[in-house]
Amino acid sequence: MKRFLRTSAFIISAILFSGCYTWFETKTPMGGDSKIISLEDLMYEPSRITALNPPEQVLVSQGLYSGSIKISWTEVENARTYRIERAIIKPDSNGEYAQPEEGDFKVINKYVYTTNYTDTILSNLTESKNIYANEAYSYRYYYKISAENLIKNYESSEYSSVTDDTCGWLFPAPQNTEAWKGKSLDKIKITWDKVENATKYLIYRGEDNLRTGDFIASVKGSSNEYTDTIPEKNQGQEYYYQVKAVLSNGTESVPGAFALGYSLKDGAPQAPSNLRVENGYGTSTTSLTVKWDPVTSGKGTVTYSLFKTSSIDSSYTLVKSNIAQNSTAINDNDVNPGIKYYYYVQSVITDANNEKTKSSFSETGPDSSSPAMGFLLSAPGAIDITDGATSDSITLKWKDPIGWETQSVPFKYNIYYSSEQNSGYVVLNQNYTPGAKDADGYYSLELGKHSFFRISTVNSAGTESDLSITVAPDPNAPQNVYATKTKKFEGFENYSPNKKNVYPVKITWDNPVGEVPYGYNIYRSTKRDSSFRLLNDEPLIGVNYYIDQNETAQPGTVYYYKVVSVNVLGSGKKGNDPTLDTQNNCRGYGALTVDEWFREYNKTVMNSQRKLTLMHKSNDMDKLGSETVYGTLSGSLYYNAQVKGLGAAIVMKYTDYADYYINNDSSEGYYFFINGNTDTEANMSGNGTMHKSTTSTGMYPGIADYENLQIKSGAAGGGYYGVTTKDLDGNIIFANGQVNWIVGEENRK
């Protein structure tokens, strides 16, 4: 009897420490000389990195560099590369900047290997003419960064927060540089607008406006003027001045605009008077007519030079020189709509010795009490479309065209529509008189929905401007956005799993009711409400599906998809809202390989065994008996160990057992919900088999079959698990996959 008990104890011990706990992935040599590993070792599951933290302390240069913006951030542990997205925000008509929206961000670099990046906004600064006037200097640039490790296939981090610190801008040149033009015999005063944070300014002078001249002086950053003393021999000579701003770190801006200046020469004539633009207040659509009163002189031949500046460029441009004395009217055809032009005239006397003496410029600039200003009749420059009161309407919004404040009779507007972007426009509303403006200065008009709209301006004489830019309504959001969940979709066999053994997700949608948008943009996030990243580089055209071959997808991680409709102009912000998707239709995740399915299933099985107590008894015979433990979330695990003949049998029965929620979120449902048995029988030598199977539902439905797993010398020693995976509808993805008995032994840190 004692011998029988000792033998039975050996068998029970062997089975307890091996056959029943094959899920602890104990490797046993096939020869049978296995070493039994302690339960503490068996129960240890190394923690794994599955996702990266978002970058922190993102700092963006603000007005520190003339052509670039520099970004830096703290290193993220285990990150290999960083992905950078940028949103460019233009100022509104009041010079204010809106906060960027998610759809404003575009990828500018997917693979940055350091924790700093230089975003080159403008290149060839020294070679580009009029670089100082580039609109990029008026923009604001917002950045967000994600950490990635595609080598180890970690889940990409969420994006860094978008704050004031992540907004940058360029270091601009001094604007509105002016120089005296004949106000003094021996001095030329240069002025400019101050630049924020400038510690000094550098002054350059040349004899033409083809290149930056010679450095002549510097002044402190607290000043914005410099007076150049002109020797007598150079009086009357024209000079071109430029100014650079300098920061405390020595960074120099690009040169500002050329400012023409000169000192008077003895005997200089008077500047012409009564300079005006006769058709200047939006009466013409093609040219401006500039006139002035003639100048007489008995000292030589009188000619004139006509110059102009504009509301977008303060540089003086020569319109025409050597204008005859009696030709006091010039048509300027080199003008564009949407710009105000300011004109200046200069008298030039050429004596018998062919020496020229020039007057000062006429005082007719924008700061004058009587500016010689003109503008073409122009279409509204700011146009937008928002939703109307019904699904079949839109609200067309626009601001006054340039020069509206000069009109005694307000402008009227013609509203056009078309089904084609570049042709076929038909008047929808003619000579429309708008009502009051809103707080942002926009007029608004509710109209029936059409594909494209344009607006023209009509003055009091009935003259019509050219048509405005084309605008189009944002398409409505797509319908029935659905992402597959562990699904074998059509064409599935053409795709391979990623390095973490996760297959792609297929996202499908229907067009908005009654609409066929130009295209769609696809976004993905691990959160319902934020940190979405754009997946496609260009809008998807002519298709209603997208295959997300997510190279960083992790087992057990769900993803939320947003599909946004866009029009042919690239505009569109309407998409499905994952936060309102109570049916989780836009939540998706890829199917797993059978090996990876077993690893994920095993996490619940392993955790269930840690709750048992009889198996931990120090005396082998005390391990006999039965107990029931309960799932953290649901169900139970029944354990029973008995002597059976010259061996032993252990029953492990799962009933509605669950320990984990998907994403640790009860609203997402159970991760694995297990029913079935993982039983073991073995002889006196500790050899035997496991048998029976379990069925799992939850995130990854499937069956784990133990019938072909072998027990040798008291431990798992051969055979395979039979794994069948299914989708949520019960359709088989992979049938009867043979998962090697050592799967799970890999170190997966």
XYZ file of C-alpha atoms in Angstrom:
749
model
C 0.000 0.000 0.000
C 2.808 2.386 0.840
C 4.487 1.572 -2.494
C 1.268 2.320 -4.362
C 0.900 5.651 -2.639
C 4.497 6.628 -3.420
C 4.019 5.658 -7.072
C 0.753 7.519 -7.287
C 2.324 10.528 -5.668
C 5.055 10.522 -8.317
C 2.499 10.326 -11.096
C 0.352 13.066 -9.606
C 3.425 15.235 -9.147
C 4.575 14.631 -12.702
C 1.191 15.448 -14.174
C 0.573 18.416 -11.944
C 3.839 19.945 -12.909
C 3.568 19.222 -16.586
C 0.513 17.864 -18.338
C -2.044 20.167 -16.767
C 0.229 23.122 -17.147
C 1.301 22.793 -20.709
C -0.045 26.341 -21.104
C 2.960 27.508 -19.082
C 5.072 26.626 -22.137
C 7.629 24.353 -20.392
C 10.073 22.972 -22.928
C 10.968 19.286 -22.458
C 13.709 17.435 -24.367
C 12.263 14.779 -26.658
C 14.539 12.166 -25.056
C 12.517 12.329 -21.890
C 15.146 13.716 -19.493
C 13.035 16.693 -18.678
C 13.681 19.022 -15.799
C 10.568 20.042 -13.927
C 10.437 23.845 -13.598
C 9.021 25.392 -10.480
C 5.563 26.845 -10.594
C 7.001 30.273 -9.834
C 9.056 30.045 -13.027
C 6.130 28.658 -14.933
C 3.791 31.403 -13.852
C 6.209 34.185 -14.784
C 5.253 35.924 -17.974
C 7.694 38.657 -18.986
C 6.123 42.064 -19.534
C 6.046 43.135 -23.153
C 6.243 46.511 -24.783
C 3.328 46.919 -27.158
C 2.996 50.689 -27.502
C 5.259 53.707 -27.175
C 4.678 56.839 -25.167
C 4.078 60.067 -27.078
C 6.986 62.526 -27.334
C 7.025 65.207 -24.657
C 8.508 68.695 -24.318
C 8.048 69.429 -27.993
C 9.611 72.831 -28.653
C 9.317 74.740 -31.919
C 11.402 77.762 -32.921
C 9.408 80.967 -33.042
C 10.885 83.609 -35.288
C 14.470 82.421 -34.889
C 15.411 81.438 -38.451
C 14.791 83.125 -41.788
C 13.996 80.084 -43.894
C 13.368 77.208 -41.517
C 11.726 76.112 -38.285
C 13.483 73.804 -35.869
C 11.652 71.262 -33.735
C 13.026 69.276 -30.793
C 11.544 66.849 -28.287
C 12.584 64.457 -25.548
C 13.620 60.958 -26.515
C 10.964 58.274 -26.195
C 12.177 55.004 -24.720
C 12.314 52.208 -27.306
C 11.447 54.565 -30.175
C 13.445 54.077 -33.340
C 11.958 56.789 -35.542
C 9.538 59.687 -35.273
C 6.741 60.767 -37.577
C 6.109 64.516 -37.959
C 2.933 66.185 -39.143
C 2.454 69.900 -39.808
C -0.514 72.239 -40.171
C -0.079 75.574 -41.948
C -2.446 78.287 -40.731
C -2.858 81.500 -42.713
C -3.970 84.745 -41.089
C -7.509 85.944 -41.637
C -8.345 89.429 -42.877
C -7.865 90.755 -39.334
C -4.434 89.185 -39.036
C -5.637 86.554 -36.562
C -4.928 82.818 -36.633
C -7.389 79.987 -36.042
C -6.400 76.899 -34.100
C -5.559 73.975 -36.404
C -8.026 71.149 -36.837
C -7.162 67.509 -37.283
C -7.715 67.644 -41.029
C -5.224 70.511 -41.370
C -2.243 68.299 -40.491
C -0.206 66.601 -43.215
C 2.787 64.287 -42.899
C 6.066 66.018 -43.735
C 8.452 63.238 -42.683
C 7.688 59.642 -41.709
C 11.157 58.583 -40.656
C 13.117 60.977 -38.429
C 15.874 59.145 -36.562
C 16.839 61.894 -34.117
C 14.953 63.967 -31.555
C 15.227 67.132 -33.595
C 14.170 68.169 -37.058
C 14.654 71.181 -39.300
C 11.641 72.000 -41.440
C 12.928 74.005 -44.395
C 10.144 76.358 -45.398
C 12.092 78.569 -47.815
C 15.319 77.608 -49.560
C 17.798 79.575 -51.683
C 17.162 82.672 -49.614
C 20.050 84.592 -51.150
C 19.025 83.760 -54.693
C 15.304 84.397 -54.517
C 14.132 87.828 -55.596
C 11.750 89.597 -53.232
C 12.055 86.736 -50.737
C 11.161 89.175 -47.959
C 7.617 89.393 -49.375
C 6.989 85.656 -49.396
C 3.653 84.811 -47.757
C 5.351 82.094 -45.726
C 6.534 84.800 -43.335
C 2.934 85.530 -42.371
C 1.950 81.902 -41.700
C 1.903 79.937 -38.465
C 3.174 76.362 -38.471
C 1.876 73.794 -35.974
C 3.585 70.440 -35.413
C 2.745 67.125 -33.773
C 4.974 64.089 -33.437
C 4.495 60.349 -32.995
C 7.125 57.872 -31.808
C 7.520 54.630 -33.781
C 9.544 51.444 -33.871
C 8.760 49.507 -37.017
C 11.705 47.161 -36.514
C 10.190 45.691 -33.353
C 6.704 46.437 -34.592
C 5.632 48.364 -31.505
C 2.370 50.237 -31.669
C 3.043 53.839 -32.697
C 2.511 56.356 -29.949
C -0.274 58.870 -29.820
C 0.641 62.267 -31.193
C 2.199 64.889 -28.994
C -0.131 67.629 -27.802
C -0.729 70.664 -29.997
C -0.054 73.776 -27.901
C 1.327 77.289 -28.249
C 4.798 75.807 -27.788
C 4.352 73.613 -30.863
C 3.538 76.590 -33.088
C 6.423 78.196 -34.961
C 7.070 80.930 -37.489
C 9.891 82.346 -39.553
C 12.164 85.267 -38.686
C 10.921 87.989 -41.064
C 12.786 90.811 -42.716
C 11.988 94.388 -41.707
C 8.898 95.557 -43.557
C 7.876 98.916 -45.041
C 11.387 100.230 -45.555
C 11.248 103.847 -46.746
C 13.933 106.331 -47.731
C 13.729 110.073 -48.235
C 13.392 111.068 -51.840
C 14.545 114.607 -52.167
C 13.556 115.905 -48.731
C 17.038 117.204 -48.005
C 20.163 118.350 -49.823
C 22.619 116.275 -47.802
C 20.652 113.627 -45.944
C 18.589 110.525 -46.704
C 16.603 109.142 -43.802
C 15.710 105.450 -43.869
C 12.877 104.036 -41.732
C 11.361 100.574 -41.303
C 9.009 98.597 -39.092
C 10.605 96.984 -36.064
C 11.015 93.211 -35.968
C 10.178 91.358 -32.759
C 13.257 90.321 -30.743
C 15.708 92.047 -33.088
C 18.760 93.360 -31.197
C 20.143 95.396 -34.082
C 19.632 96.268 -37.730
C 22.132 96.280 -40.579
C 21.841 98.958 -43.288
C 22.972 98.337 -46.870
C 23.231 100.770 -49.784
C 23.733 100.184 -53.493
C 23.330 102.023 -56.777
C 20.817 99.598 -58.272
C 18.171 97.180 -57.118
C 19.729 94.122 -58.728
C 21.629 92.985 -55.655
C 22.151 93.905 -52.009
C 24.538 96.836 -51.781
C 27.417 97.529 -49.412
C 27.061 97.538 -45.652
C 27.102 101.114 -44.366
C 25.876 101.071 -40.770
C 24.145 99.251 -37.934
C 21.707 100.565 -35.336
C 20.382 99.137 -32.099
C 17.221 97.096 -32.053
C 15.429 99.820 -30.114
C 15.636 102.093 -33.155
C 13.982 101.824 -36.532
C 15.617 104.642 -38.454
C 18.982 105.707 -39.806
C 20.111 108.924 -41.488
C 22.656 108.617 -44.273
C 24.742 111.768 -44.828
C 25.371 112.452 -48.508
C 28.456 114.417 -49.637
C 27.899 117.251 -52.098
C 29.383 115.368 -55.023
C 26.751 112.605 -54.640
C 23.737 114.803 -54.077
C 20.976 114.031 -56.514
C 22.219 110.493 -57.017
C 19.754 107.675 -56.457
C 20.535 104.914 -53.941
C 18.795 101.689 -53.052
C 18.681 100.801 -49.357
C 17.931 97.500 -47.642
C 17.701 96.596 -43.977
C 18.345 93.290 -42.195
C 17.268 92.424 -38.664
C 19.665 90.564 -36.356
C 18.826 88.423 -33.313
C 20.945 88.138 -30.165
C 22.328 84.800 -31.387
C 23.631 86.442 -34.550
C 20.953 85.123 -36.881
C 20.273 87.580 -39.688
C 17.007 87.990 -41.526
C 16.856 88.152 -45.281
C 17.141 91.731 -46.586
C 13.950 93.755 -46.638
C 12.573 95.487 -49.677
C 14.696 97.933 -51.638
C 13.920 101.513 -50.698
C 14.810 104.094 -53.319
C 16.274 107.274 -51.883
C 18.214 110.344 -52.929
C 19.051 113.809 -51.703
C 18.128 116.943 -53.587
C 20.554 118.806 -55.798
C 20.718 122.592 -55.905
C 18.269 123.890 -58.437
C 15.989 120.866 -58.252
C 12.504 121.423 -59.691
C 9.250 121.056 -57.841
C 7.442 117.729 -57.914
C 4.305 117.664 -60.066
C 1.113 118.430 -58.196
C -2.392 117.019 -58.194
C -1.332 113.435 -58.913
C -4.457 111.265 -59.045
C -5.897 108.043 -60.424
C -8.928 109.018 -62.462
C -10.583 105.625 -62.735
C -9.058 104.266 -59.573
C -11.967 103.293 -57.351
C -13.126 100.059 -58.895
C -14.406 101.509 -62.156
C -12.080 99.537 -64.433
C -11.270 95.844 -64.682
C -8.124 96.170 -66.831
C -6.021 99.286 -66.186
C -5.568 102.419 -64.086
C -5.157 105.911 -65.529
C -2.738 108.169 -63.642
C -2.707 111.946 -64.229
C -0.915 114.996 -62.827
C -0.529 118.706 -63.515
C 2.396 119.700 -65.743
C 5.563 121.383 -64.502
C 7.238 124.235 -66.378
C 10.879 125.296 -66.189
C 13.187 127.593 -68.061
C 16.282 125.658 -67.075
C 15.940 122.781 -69.500
C 13.754 120.019 -70.806
C 11.164 118.632 -68.391
C 10.313 114.947 -68.276
C 8.618 112.803 -65.664
C 9.172 109.461 -63.984
C 6.179 107.543 -62.620
C 6.601 105.027 -59.776
C 4.223 102.879 -57.747
C 4.047 100.730 -54.649
C 1.222 98.417 -53.633
C -0.672 97.077 -50.671
C 1.331 93.846 -50.915
C 4.790 95.248 -51.710
C 6.226 98.523 -50.450
C 9.089 98.477 -52.981
C 9.023 101.259 -55.538
C 8.509 100.023 -59.062
C 9.204 102.230 -62.056
C 6.082 102.413 -64.213
C 7.623 104.621 -66.878
C 10.472 107.134 -67.241
C 11.249 109.903 -69.742
C 7.617 110.841 -69.965
C 7.326 113.958 -72.123
C 6.418 117.251 -70.458
C 2.963 117.459 -71.992
C 2.183 113.732 -71.557
C 0.655 113.936 -68.108
C -1.606 110.899 -68.337
C -0.381 107.309 -68.258
C -2.388 104.075 -68.499
C -0.913 101.445 -66.213
C -1.895 98.020 -67.558
C 0.444 96.091 -65.290
C -2.064 95.857 -62.460
C -3.971 93.002 -60.863
C -7.300 92.740 -59.030
C -7.348 92.582 -55.258
C -4.434 95.011 -54.821
C -4.305 98.714 -54.039
C -1.688 100.700 -55.949
C -0.076 103.954 -54.827
C 1.551 106.228 -57.403
C 4.362 108.783 -57.175
C 5.632 111.174 -59.817
C 8.989 112.920 -60.112
C 10.068 115.828 -62.320
C 13.391 115.588 -64.144
C 15.080 118.600 -65.816
C 17.818 117.997 -68.350
C 19.928 121.082 -69.077
C 21.984 121.952 -72.143
C 24.930 119.980 -70.786
C 22.732 116.887 -70.474
C 22.906 117.064 -66.684
C 19.790 115.908 -64.932
C 18.253 117.447 -61.841
C 15.411 115.570 -60.135
C 12.626 116.763 -57.906
C 11.512 115.028 -54.776
C 8.788 112.405 -55.111
C 5.211 113.577 -54.823
C 3.767 113.067 -51.332
C 1.070 110.691 -52.521
C 1.704 107.458 -50.628
C -0.643 105.573 -48.285
C 0.173 107.911 -45.390
C -0.596 111.007 -47.412
C -3.692 113.111 -46.868
C -4.362 112.790 -50.605
C -2.947 109.459 -51.753
C -2.789 108.762 -55.475
C -4.402 105.406 -55.000
C -6.311 103.122 -57.327
C -7.571 99.564 -57.609
C -9.340 97.450 -60.180
C -12.881 96.266 -59.694
C -12.205 92.952 -57.957
C -14.142 89.897 -56.915
C -14.448 89.148 -53.202
C -11.151 87.783 -51.936
C -12.439 85.736 -49.013
C -15.117 83.134 -49.800
C -16.326 80.175 -47.793
C -19.141 77.631 -47.761
C -20.795 76.173 -44.697
C -23.814 73.947 -44.179
C -27.247 75.338 -44.823
C -30.386 74.922 -42.779
C -31.267 71.712 -44.634
C -29.327 68.890 -46.230
C -30.143 70.330 -49.667
C -28.802 73.815 -48.968
C -25.537 75.593 -48.284
C -24.580 78.966 -46.865
C -22.293 80.952 -49.144
C -20.135 83.459 -47.242
C -17.866 86.213 -48.523
C -16.163 89.423 -47.496
C -16.102 92.791 -49.209
C -13.669 93.115 -52.105
C -10.777 95.508 -51.849
C -11.741 99.182 -51.849
C -15.286 98.671 -50.626
C -14.878 101.532 -48.130
C -14.427 104.058 -50.975
C -17.852 103.400 -52.485
C -20.692 105.838 -51.940
C -23.005 103.188 -53.390
C -22.240 99.714 -52.001
C -21.161 96.981 -54.368
C -23.615 94.349 -55.512
C -22.769 90.743 -56.346
C -23.531 88.121 -58.950
C -23.599 84.544 -57.684
C -22.691 81.804 -60.174
C -22.884 78.033 -59.987
C -21.772 75.127 -62.170
C -21.519 71.368 -62.196
C -17.997 71.693 -63.642
C -15.038 73.209 -61.850
C -13.669 75.345 -64.684
C -16.578 76.038 -67.019
C -20.335 76.240 -67.475
C -21.057 78.854 -64.801
C -24.612 80.173 -64.736
C -25.932 83.176 -62.805
C -27.943 82.088 -59.803
C -28.443 85.480 -58.153
C -27.877 88.687 -60.112
C -27.137 92.099 -58.610
C -27.623 90.710 -55.135
C -27.524 93.288 -52.353
C -26.295 91.607 -49.189
C -27.555 92.263 -45.700
C -25.520 92.975 -42.596
C -22.151 91.360 -41.997
C -21.557 88.907 -39.204
C -19.048 89.460 -36.396
C -16.221 88.181 -38.615
C -17.073 90.533 -41.461
C -18.782 87.987 -43.717
C -21.948 88.376 -45.748
C -23.994 85.198 -46.033
C -26.600 83.837 -48.392
C -28.390 80.505 -48.146
C -28.658 78.723 -51.494
C -29.571 75.375 -52.941
C -26.668 72.981 -53.092
C -24.571 72.849 -56.288
C -21.155 71.463 -57.115
C -19.229 74.745 -57.534
C -19.764 78.440 -56.849
C -18.071 81.699 -57.877
C -18.894 85.345 -57.149
C -18.325 88.588 -59.072
C -18.591 92.188 -57.891
C -20.826 94.734 -59.634
C -20.226 98.480 -59.182
C -22.784 101.274 -59.341
C -22.237 101.675 -63.100
C -23.113 98.034 -63.672
C -19.529 97.003 -64.472
C -18.785 93.442 -63.399
C -15.468 92.135 -62.095
C -13.850 88.905 -63.066
C -15.153 85.838 -61.268
C -13.719 84.888 -57.905
C -11.871 81.754 -57.004
C -13.939 78.577 -57.148
C -15.372 77.167 -53.952
C -17.266 73.945 -53.388
C -19.329 72.571 -50.520
C -17.704 69.998 -48.304
C -19.298 66.652 -49.160
C -21.401 65.016 -46.502
C -19.920 62.281 -44.369
C -19.894 58.770 -45.833
C -22.484 56.300 -44.617
C -22.093 52.888 -42.989
C -18.390 53.061 -42.218
C -17.349 49.576 -41.190
C -14.000 48.093 -40.226
C -13.449 44.341 -40.188
C -12.804 42.549 -36.914
C -10.624 39.436 -37.140
C -12.160 38.931 -40.550
C -11.246 36.929 -43.617
C -12.435 39.502 -46.136
C -12.464 39.157 -49.918
C -8.888 39.082 -51.193
C -7.591 38.227 -47.707
C -5.277 35.562 -49.121
C -3.332 38.248 -51.010
C -2.088 39.854 -47.809
C 0.494 38.736 -45.289
C 0.471 39.377 -41.551
C 2.810 41.965 -40.064
C 5.717 41.125 -37.772
C 3.348 40.671 -34.848
C 1.289 38.163 -36.850
C -1.662 40.496 -37.346
C -3.454 40.601 -40.694
C -4.818 43.806 -42.325
C -8.158 45.440 -41.650
C -10.561 46.292 -44.453
C -12.557 49.511 -44.076
C -15.652 49.963 -46.222
C -18.237 52.716 -46.530
C -21.089 53.958 -48.684
C -21.268 57.294 -50.442
C -23.307 59.996 -48.718
C -26.947 59.849 -49.719
C -27.343 61.473 -53.123
C -23.654 62.383 -53.419
C -20.484 60.943 -54.892
C -17.574 62.834 -53.318
C -14.396 63.365 -55.289
C -12.509 61.191 -52.828
C -11.950 60.113 -49.254
C -9.282 60.387 -46.585
C -8.812 57.604 -44.045
C -7.733 58.189 -40.445
C -6.840 55.714 -37.692
C -6.366 55.953 -33.938
C -6.254 53.717 -30.891
C -8.635 56.195 -29.236
C -12.177 57.076 -30.173
C -11.809 60.810 -29.804
C -8.277 61.938 -30.666
C -4.815 61.276 -32.091
C -6.066 60.185 -35.508
C -3.428 59.864 -38.210
C -3.973 60.190 -41.935
C -3.241 56.875 -43.664
C -3.414 57.798 -47.363
C -1.088 60.305 -49.016
C -3.674 61.309 -51.617
C -7.489 61.096 -51.514
C -8.906 57.707 -52.484
C -10.786 58.235 -55.736
C -13.394 55.912 -57.195
C -13.269 53.310 -54.416
C -15.266 52.692 -51.265
C -12.807 50.562 -49.370
C -9.325 50.743 -47.921
C -7.008 47.946 -46.781
C -5.070 49.036 -43.714
C -1.850 47.046 -43.729
C -0.970 48.395 -40.326
C 2.671 47.439 -39.863
C 2.549 48.294 -36.157
C -0.768 46.602 -35.329
C -0.577 44.634 -32.081
C -2.579 41.580 -31.042
C -5.301 42.625 -28.655
C -5.336 46.255 -29.802
C -8.422 47.727 -31.424
C -8.350 50.646 -33.832
C -10.909 53.300 -34.651
C -11.316 54.480 -38.212
C -12.608 57.775 -39.512
C -13.459 58.242 -43.194
C -13.719 61.856 -44.370
C -15.269 62.932 -47.683
C -13.345 65.513 -49.729
C -14.201 67.512 -52.832
C -12.080 68.048 -55.923
C -10.546 71.145 -54.331
C -9.164 69.006 -51.532
C -11.575 70.443 -48.988
C -13.574 68.269 -46.621
C -13.991 67.802 -42.904
C -17.109 65.652 -42.631
C -16.632 62.075 -41.559
C -18.081 59.444 -39.279
C -17.725 60.148 -35.557
C -16.275 57.162 -33.675
C -17.406 58.609 -30.339
C -21.031 58.171 -31.454
C -20.563 54.678 -32.851
C -22.304 52.641 -30.170
C -22.300 49.562 -32.430
C -18.501 49.722 -32.819
C -18.842 49.490 -36.590
C -15.821 51.719 -37.167
C -13.761 49.753 -34.660
C -11.529 47.242 -36.383
C -8.658 44.840 -35.834
C -6.960 42.234 -37.945
C -7.189 38.473 -37.765
C -4.288 36.631 -36.095
C -2.196 33.742 -37.300
C -3.036 30.523 -35.467
C 0.218 30.695 -33.495
C -0.501 34.243 -32.352
C -4.112 33.378 -31.599
C -2.898 30.665 -29.226
C -0.497 33.052 -27.489
C -3.284 35.546 -26.858
C -5.730 32.854 -25.731
C -3.037 31.473 -23.436
C -2.878 34.700 -21.464
C -6.321 34.021 -20.000
C -5.554 30.337 -19.445
C -2.289 31.133 -17.670
C -3.941 33.706 -15.460
C -6.707 31.283 -14.513
C -4.183 28.706 -13.269
C -2.509 31.214 -10.987
C -5.701 31.302 -8.949
C -5.635 27.585 -8.045
C -4.383 26.569 -4.584
C -4.157 22.732 -4.472
C -1.403 22.722 -7.067
C 0.726 24.821 -4.722
C 0.661 22.310 -1.857
C 4.133 21.176 -0.785
C 3.058 17.568 -0.239
C 2.274 15.806 -3.512
C -0.621 13.813 -2.077
C -2.172 17.062 -0.880
C -2.521 18.100 -4.468
C -5.299 15.537 -4.935
C -8.835 16.807 -4.696
C -10.925 19.446 -6.334
C -11.564 23.188 -6.166
C -13.258 25.914 -8.154
C -11.847 29.376 -8.855
C -13.597 32.231 -10.573
C -12.834 34.516 -13.463
C -12.078 38.130 -12.656
C -14.962 39.166 -14.872
C -17.034 36.036 -15.421
C -17.343 32.265 -14.969
C -15.309 29.606 -13.251
C -12.489 27.071 -13.575
C -13.096 23.652 -11.989
C -10.036 21.591 -10.985
C -10.053 17.895 -9.999
C -6.985 15.621 -9.563
C -7.510 11.878 -8.934
C -5.560 8.595 -9.011
C -6.745 6.570 -11.986
C -5.496 2.970 -12.255
C -1.680 3.030 -12.363
C -1.720 6.670 -13.313
C -3.586 9.814 -12.640
C -6.137 12.086 -14.285
C -6.665 15.776 -13.904
C -9.795 17.604 -15.059
C -9.690 21.329 -15.865
C -13.117 22.655 -16.875
C -13.851 26.246 -17.930
C -17.363 27.607 -17.759
C -18.009 31.104 -19.166
C -14.562 32.090 -17.938
C -13.172 35.614 -18.577
C -10.414 37.644 -16.919
C -9.944 40.598 -19.260
C -11.903 43.210 -21.162
C -10.759 44.410 -24.551
C -8.553 47.452 -23.883
C -9.500 47.097 -20.218
C -12.786 48.762 -21.135
C -16.015 47.037 -20.137
C -17.869 48.712 -22.992
C -15.597 46.953 -25.480
C -16.550 43.434 -24.349
C -14.569 40.375 -23.209
C -11.117 39.632 -24.566
C -11.448 35.799 -24.345
C -14.590 34.094 -23.000
C -13.733 30.403 -22.554
C -15.773 27.210 -22.232
C -14.471 23.631 -22.333
C -11.813 21.323 -20.893
C -8.022 20.959 -20.903
C -7.737 17.515 -19.242
C -4.701 15.263 -18.786
C -4.077 11.519 -18.270
C -0.660 9.895 -17.716
C 0.858 6.572 -16.641
C 3.419 5.727 -13.934
C 6.259 7.017 -16.111
C 4.640 10.369 -16.534
C 3.837 9.745 -20.197
C 0.413 10.474 -21.575
C -1.727 12.926 -23.455
C -3.943 15.893 -23.002
C -7.393 15.805 -24.493
C -10.624 17.664 -25.031
C -10.865 21.278 -26.219
C -12.059 24.748 -25.379
C -14.202 27.163 -27.331
C -13.530 30.899 -27.038
C -15.655 33.865 -27.940
C -14.912 37.532 -27.381
C -12.391 39.528 -29.386
C -10.910 36.509 -31.156
C -13.355 33.586 -31.391
C -11.869 30.135 -31.939
C -11.237 26.590 -30.740
C -8.161 25.209 -28.972
C -7.925 21.421 -29.306
C -5.563 19.478 -26.959
C -6.059 15.974 -28.376
C -2.682 15.860 -30.113
C -0.514 17.247 -27.335
C 1.891 14.669 -25.867
C 3.129 14.334 -22.276
C 6.597 12.766 -21.902
C 8.418 12.109 -18.640
C 6.002 14.272 -16.756
C 6.080 17.298 -19.065
C 4.902 18.507 -22.459
C 7.142 16.808 -24.949
C 5.661 16.772 -28.423
C 2.672 17.075 -30.673
C 0.668 20.190 -31.328
C -2.342 22.205 -30.409
C -5.173 22.191 -32.901
C -6.388 25.752 -33.440
C -9.370 26.919 -35.454
C -9.941 30.674 -35.601
C -13.220 32.366 -36.457
C -14.654 35.821 -37.000
C -17.383 37.364 -34.876
C -20.067 35.828 -37.106
C -18.699 32.326 -36.602
C -17.117 32.043 -40.044
C -13.872 30.088 -40.074
C -10.696 32.026 -40.842
C -8.122 29.267 -40.351
C -9.242 25.658 -39.799
C -7.376 23.018 -37.775
C -4.104 24.901 -37.639
C -1.316 22.863 -36.038
C 0.399 24.993 -33.423
C 3.684 23.454 -32.336
C 3.827 22.485 -28.665
C 6.709 24.903 -28.028
C 4.815 27.966 -29.324
C 4.828 30.571 -26.627
C 8.290 29.659 -25.404
C 9.807 32.553 -27.356
C 11.075 35.515 -25.433
C 8.745 38.211 -26.653
C 9.992 41.242 -24.765
